[in-house]
Short mmCIF file of C-alpha atoms in Angstrom, two decimals:
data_model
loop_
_atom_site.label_atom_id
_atom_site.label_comp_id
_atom_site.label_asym_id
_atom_site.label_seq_id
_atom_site.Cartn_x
_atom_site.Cartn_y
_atom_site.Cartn_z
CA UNK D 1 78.18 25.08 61.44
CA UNK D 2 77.54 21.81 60.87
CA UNK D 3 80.08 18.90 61.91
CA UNK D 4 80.34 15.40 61.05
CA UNK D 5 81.86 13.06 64.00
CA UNK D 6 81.68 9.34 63.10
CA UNK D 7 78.27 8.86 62.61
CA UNK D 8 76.87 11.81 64.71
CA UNK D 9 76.32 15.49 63.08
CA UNK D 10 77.13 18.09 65.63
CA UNK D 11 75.43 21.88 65.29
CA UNK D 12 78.43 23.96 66.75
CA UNK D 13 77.73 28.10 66.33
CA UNK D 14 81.12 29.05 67.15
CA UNK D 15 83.89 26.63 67.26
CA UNK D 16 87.54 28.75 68.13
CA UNK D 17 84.91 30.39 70.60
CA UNK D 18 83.56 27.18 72.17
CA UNK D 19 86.93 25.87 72.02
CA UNK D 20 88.79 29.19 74.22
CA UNK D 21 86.29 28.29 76.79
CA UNK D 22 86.19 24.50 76.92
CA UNK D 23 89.33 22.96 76.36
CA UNK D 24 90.38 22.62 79.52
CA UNK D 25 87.50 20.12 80.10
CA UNK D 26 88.94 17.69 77.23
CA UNK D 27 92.41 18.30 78.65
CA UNK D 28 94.24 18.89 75.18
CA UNK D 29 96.41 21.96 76.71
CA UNK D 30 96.23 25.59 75.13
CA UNK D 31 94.94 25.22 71.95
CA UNK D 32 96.62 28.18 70.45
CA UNK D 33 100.27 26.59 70.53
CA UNK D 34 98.74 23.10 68.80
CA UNK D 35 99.86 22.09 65.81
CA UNK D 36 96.50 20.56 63.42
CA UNK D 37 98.34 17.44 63.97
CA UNK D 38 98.97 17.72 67.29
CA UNK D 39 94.70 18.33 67.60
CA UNK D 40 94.28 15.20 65.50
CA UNK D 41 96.19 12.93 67.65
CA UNK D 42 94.88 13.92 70.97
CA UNK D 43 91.42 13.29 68.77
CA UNK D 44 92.50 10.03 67.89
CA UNK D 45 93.58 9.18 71.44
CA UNK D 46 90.34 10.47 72.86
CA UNK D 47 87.93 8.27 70.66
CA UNK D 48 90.16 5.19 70.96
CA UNK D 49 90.57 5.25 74.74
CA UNK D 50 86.34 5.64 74.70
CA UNK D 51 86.15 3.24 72.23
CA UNK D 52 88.50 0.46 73.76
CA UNK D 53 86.81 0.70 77.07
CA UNK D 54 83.22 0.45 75.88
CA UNK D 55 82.28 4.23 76.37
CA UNK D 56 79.89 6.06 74.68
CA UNK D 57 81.48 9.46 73.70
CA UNK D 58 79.20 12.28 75.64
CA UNK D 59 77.48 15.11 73.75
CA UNK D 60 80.46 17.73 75.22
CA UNK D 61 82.86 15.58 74.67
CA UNK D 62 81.73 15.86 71.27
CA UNK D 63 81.52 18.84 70.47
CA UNK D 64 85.09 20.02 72.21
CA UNK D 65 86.97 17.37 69.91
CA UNK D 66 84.59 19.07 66.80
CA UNK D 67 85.42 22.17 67.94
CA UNK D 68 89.65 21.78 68.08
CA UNK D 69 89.49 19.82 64.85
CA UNK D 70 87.50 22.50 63.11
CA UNK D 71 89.88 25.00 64.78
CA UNK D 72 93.17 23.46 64.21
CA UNK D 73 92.04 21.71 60.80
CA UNK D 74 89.56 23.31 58.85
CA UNK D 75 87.97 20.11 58.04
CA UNK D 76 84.20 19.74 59.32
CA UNK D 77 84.10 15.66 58.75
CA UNK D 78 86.45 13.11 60.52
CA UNK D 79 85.76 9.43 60.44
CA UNK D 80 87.84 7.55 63.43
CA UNK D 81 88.53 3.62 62.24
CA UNK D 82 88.99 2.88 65.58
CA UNK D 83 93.11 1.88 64.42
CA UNK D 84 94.82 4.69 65.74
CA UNK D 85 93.75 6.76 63.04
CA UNK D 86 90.97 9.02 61.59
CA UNK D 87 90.56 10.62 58.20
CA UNK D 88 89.50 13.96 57.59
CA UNK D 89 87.60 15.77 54.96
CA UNK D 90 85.89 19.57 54.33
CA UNK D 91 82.05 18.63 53.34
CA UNK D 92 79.57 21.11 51.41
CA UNK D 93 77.09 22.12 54.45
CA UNK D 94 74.47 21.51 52.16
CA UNK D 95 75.73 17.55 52.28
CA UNK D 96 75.98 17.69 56.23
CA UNK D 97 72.02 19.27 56.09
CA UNK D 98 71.14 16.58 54.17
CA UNK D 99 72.90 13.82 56.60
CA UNK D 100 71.10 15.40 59.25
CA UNK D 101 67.55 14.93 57.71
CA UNK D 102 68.94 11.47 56.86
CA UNK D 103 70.28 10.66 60.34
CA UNK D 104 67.11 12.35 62.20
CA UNK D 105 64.75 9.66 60.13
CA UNK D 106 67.10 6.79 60.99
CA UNK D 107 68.70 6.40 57.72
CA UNK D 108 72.25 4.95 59.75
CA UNK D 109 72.61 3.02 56.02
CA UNK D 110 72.69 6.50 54.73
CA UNK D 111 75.29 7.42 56.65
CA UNK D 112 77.76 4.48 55.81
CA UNK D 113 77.09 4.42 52.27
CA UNK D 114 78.01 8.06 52.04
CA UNK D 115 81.56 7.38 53.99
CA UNK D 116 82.67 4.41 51.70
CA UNK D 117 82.47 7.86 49.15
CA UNK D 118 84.09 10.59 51.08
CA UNK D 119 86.43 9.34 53.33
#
Protein backbone atom coordinates (compact mmCIF):
# COMPACT_ATOMS: atom_id res chain seq x y z
CA UNK A 1 0.00 0.00 0.00
CA UNK A 2 0.95 3.05 -1.09
CA UNK A 3 0.87 6.31 1.23
CA UNK A 4 1.09 9.85 0.56
CA UNK A 5 2.85 12.00 3.53
CA UNK A 6 3.40 15.66 2.50
CA UNK A 7 5.41 15.34 -0.32
CA UNK A 8 6.95 11.84 0.35
CA UNK A 9 5.12 8.44 -0.90
CA UNK A 10 5.63 5.77 1.64
CA UNK A 11 5.41 1.77 0.47
CA UNK A 12 3.90 0.30 3.79
CA UNK A 13 2.87 -3.76 3.30
CA UNK A 14 0.97 -3.95 6.36
CA UNK A 15 -0.07 -0.96 8.24
CA UNK A 16 -2.44 -2.21 11.62
CA UNK A 17 0.54 -4.82 11.58
CA UNK A 18 3.44 -2.34 11.46
CA UNK A 19 1.52 -0.22 13.67
CA UNK A 20 0.90 -3.27 16.77
CA UNK A 21 4.59 -3.44 16.70
CA UNK A 22 5.83 0.14 16.44
CA UNK A 23 3.83 2.49 18.19
CA UNK A 24 5.47 2.58 21.10
CA UNK A 25 8.46 4.16 19.26
CA UNK A 26 6.21 7.29 18.12
CA UNK A 27 4.76 7.35 21.63
CA UNK A 28 0.96 7.79 20.58
CA UNK A 29 -0.25 5.16 23.42
CA UNK A 30 -2.28 1.89 22.46
CA UNK A 31 -3.57 2.42 19.31
CA UNK A 32 -6.56 0.25 19.69
CA UNK A 33 -8.43 2.67 22.24
CA UNK A 34 -7.65 5.89 19.69
CA UNK A 35 -10.19 7.61 18.34
CA UNK A 36 -9.25 8.60 14.16
CA UNK A 37 -9.17 11.96 15.63
CA UNK A 38 -7.32 11.33 18.40
CA UNK A 39 -4.49 9.62 15.60
CA UNK A 40 -4.81 12.84 13.61
CA UNK A 41 -3.89 15.15 16.31
CA UNK A 42 -0.99 13.36 17.75
CA UNK A 43 -0.10 13.44 13.70
CA UNK A 44 -0.49 16.96 13.61
CA UNK A 45 1.55 17.49 16.79
CA UNK A 46 4.28 15.22 15.55
CA UNK A 47 4.93 17.07 12.14
CA UNK A 48 4.58 20.52 13.72
CA UNK A 49 6.95 19.97 16.63
CA UNK A 50 9.57 18.54 13.61
CA UNK A 51 8.64 21.17 11.58
CA UNK A 52 8.98 24.18 14.11
CA UNK A 53 12.33 23.02 15.23
CA UNK A 54 13.91 22.54 11.81
CA UNK A 55 13.79 18.61 11.75
CA UNK A 56 13.63 16.53 9.01
CA UNK A 57 10.94 13.84 9.72
CA UNK A 58 12.98 10.26 9.64
CA UNK A 59 11.96 7.43 7.31
CA UNK A 60 10.30 5.44 10.66
CA UNK A 61 8.97 8.18 11.83
CA UNK A 62 7.24 8.16 8.68
CA UNK A 63 5.95 5.39 8.20
CA UNK A 64 4.52 4.88 12.05
CA UNK A 65 2.44 8.24 11.61
CA UNK A 66 1.31 6.52 7.86
CA UNK A 67 0.69 3.58 9.48
CA UNK A 68 -1.85 4.99 12.58
CA UNK A 69 -3.46 7.33 10.08
CA UNK A 70 -4.15 4.54 7.65
CA UNK A 71 -5.25 2.49 10.69
CA UNK A 72 -7.35 4.87 12.54
CA UNK A 73 -8.51 6.79 9.24
CA UNK A 74 -8.72 4.95 6.22
CA UNK A 75 -7.34 7.73 4.29
CA UNK A 76 -3.88 6.94 2.45
CA UNK A 77 -3.05 10.91 1.67
CA UNK A 78 -2.61 13.65 4.39
CA UNK A 79 -1.16 17.01 3.57
CA UNK A 80 0.13 18.86 7.00
CA UNK A 81 -0.04 22.97 6.38
CA UNK A 82 2.22 23.27 8.97
CA UNK A 83 -0.99 25.44 11.05
CA UNK A 84 -1.98 22.98 13.39
CA UNK A 85 -3.77 21.16 10.90
CA UNK A 86 -3.63 18.53 8.07
CA UNK A 87 -6.21 17.43 5.55
CA UNK A 88 -6.90 14.07 4.61
CA UNK A 89 -8.02 12.27 1.56
CA UNK A 90 -8.44 8.31 0.18
CA UNK A 91 -6.37 8.41 -3.33
CA UNK A 92 -6.81 5.72 -6.26
CA UNK A 93 -3.35 3.65 -5.85
CA UNK A 94 -3.08 3.94 -9.36
CA UNK A 95 -2.68 8.02 -8.67
CA UNK A 96 -0.11 7.32 -5.74
CA UNK A 97 1.92 4.85 -8.55
CA UNK A 98 1.91 7.50 -10.71
CA UNK A 99 3.27 10.19 -7.97
CA UNK A 100 5.84 7.82 -7.31
CA UNK A 101 7.22 7.62 -10.95
CA UNK A 102 6.70 11.40 -10.80
CA UNK A 103 8.50 11.98 -7.49
CA UNK A 104 11.39 9.27 -8.34
CA UNK A 105 12.24 11.58 -11.66
CA UNK A 106 12.14 14.77 -9.59
CA UNK A 107 8.91 16.06 -10.76
CA UNK A 108 8.44 18.01 -6.91
CA UNK A 109 6.14 20.53 -9.38
CA UNK A 110 4.18 17.44 -9.96
CA UNK A 111 3.57 16.91 -6.70
CA UNK A 112 2.21 20.46 -5.74
CA UNK A 113 0.18 20.90 -8.68
CA UNK A 114 -1.62 17.70 -7.90
CA UNK A 115 -2.37 18.93 -4.06
CA UNK A 116 -3.85 22.40 -5.07
CA UNK A 117 -6.51 19.45 -6.73
CA UNK A 118 -6.99 16.95 -4.03
CA UNK A 119 -6.57 18.38 -0.88
Amino acid sequence: MLFLLNTSIIEIDAPELHLAKHWKRIGCGEPSSMRASDAVDFAIMVVSNHVSEGIEIDANTALDLASLIIAKTGANAALFKGNGSARLNVLAEPVLQGLQRELGKGSRETLDAFWADAA
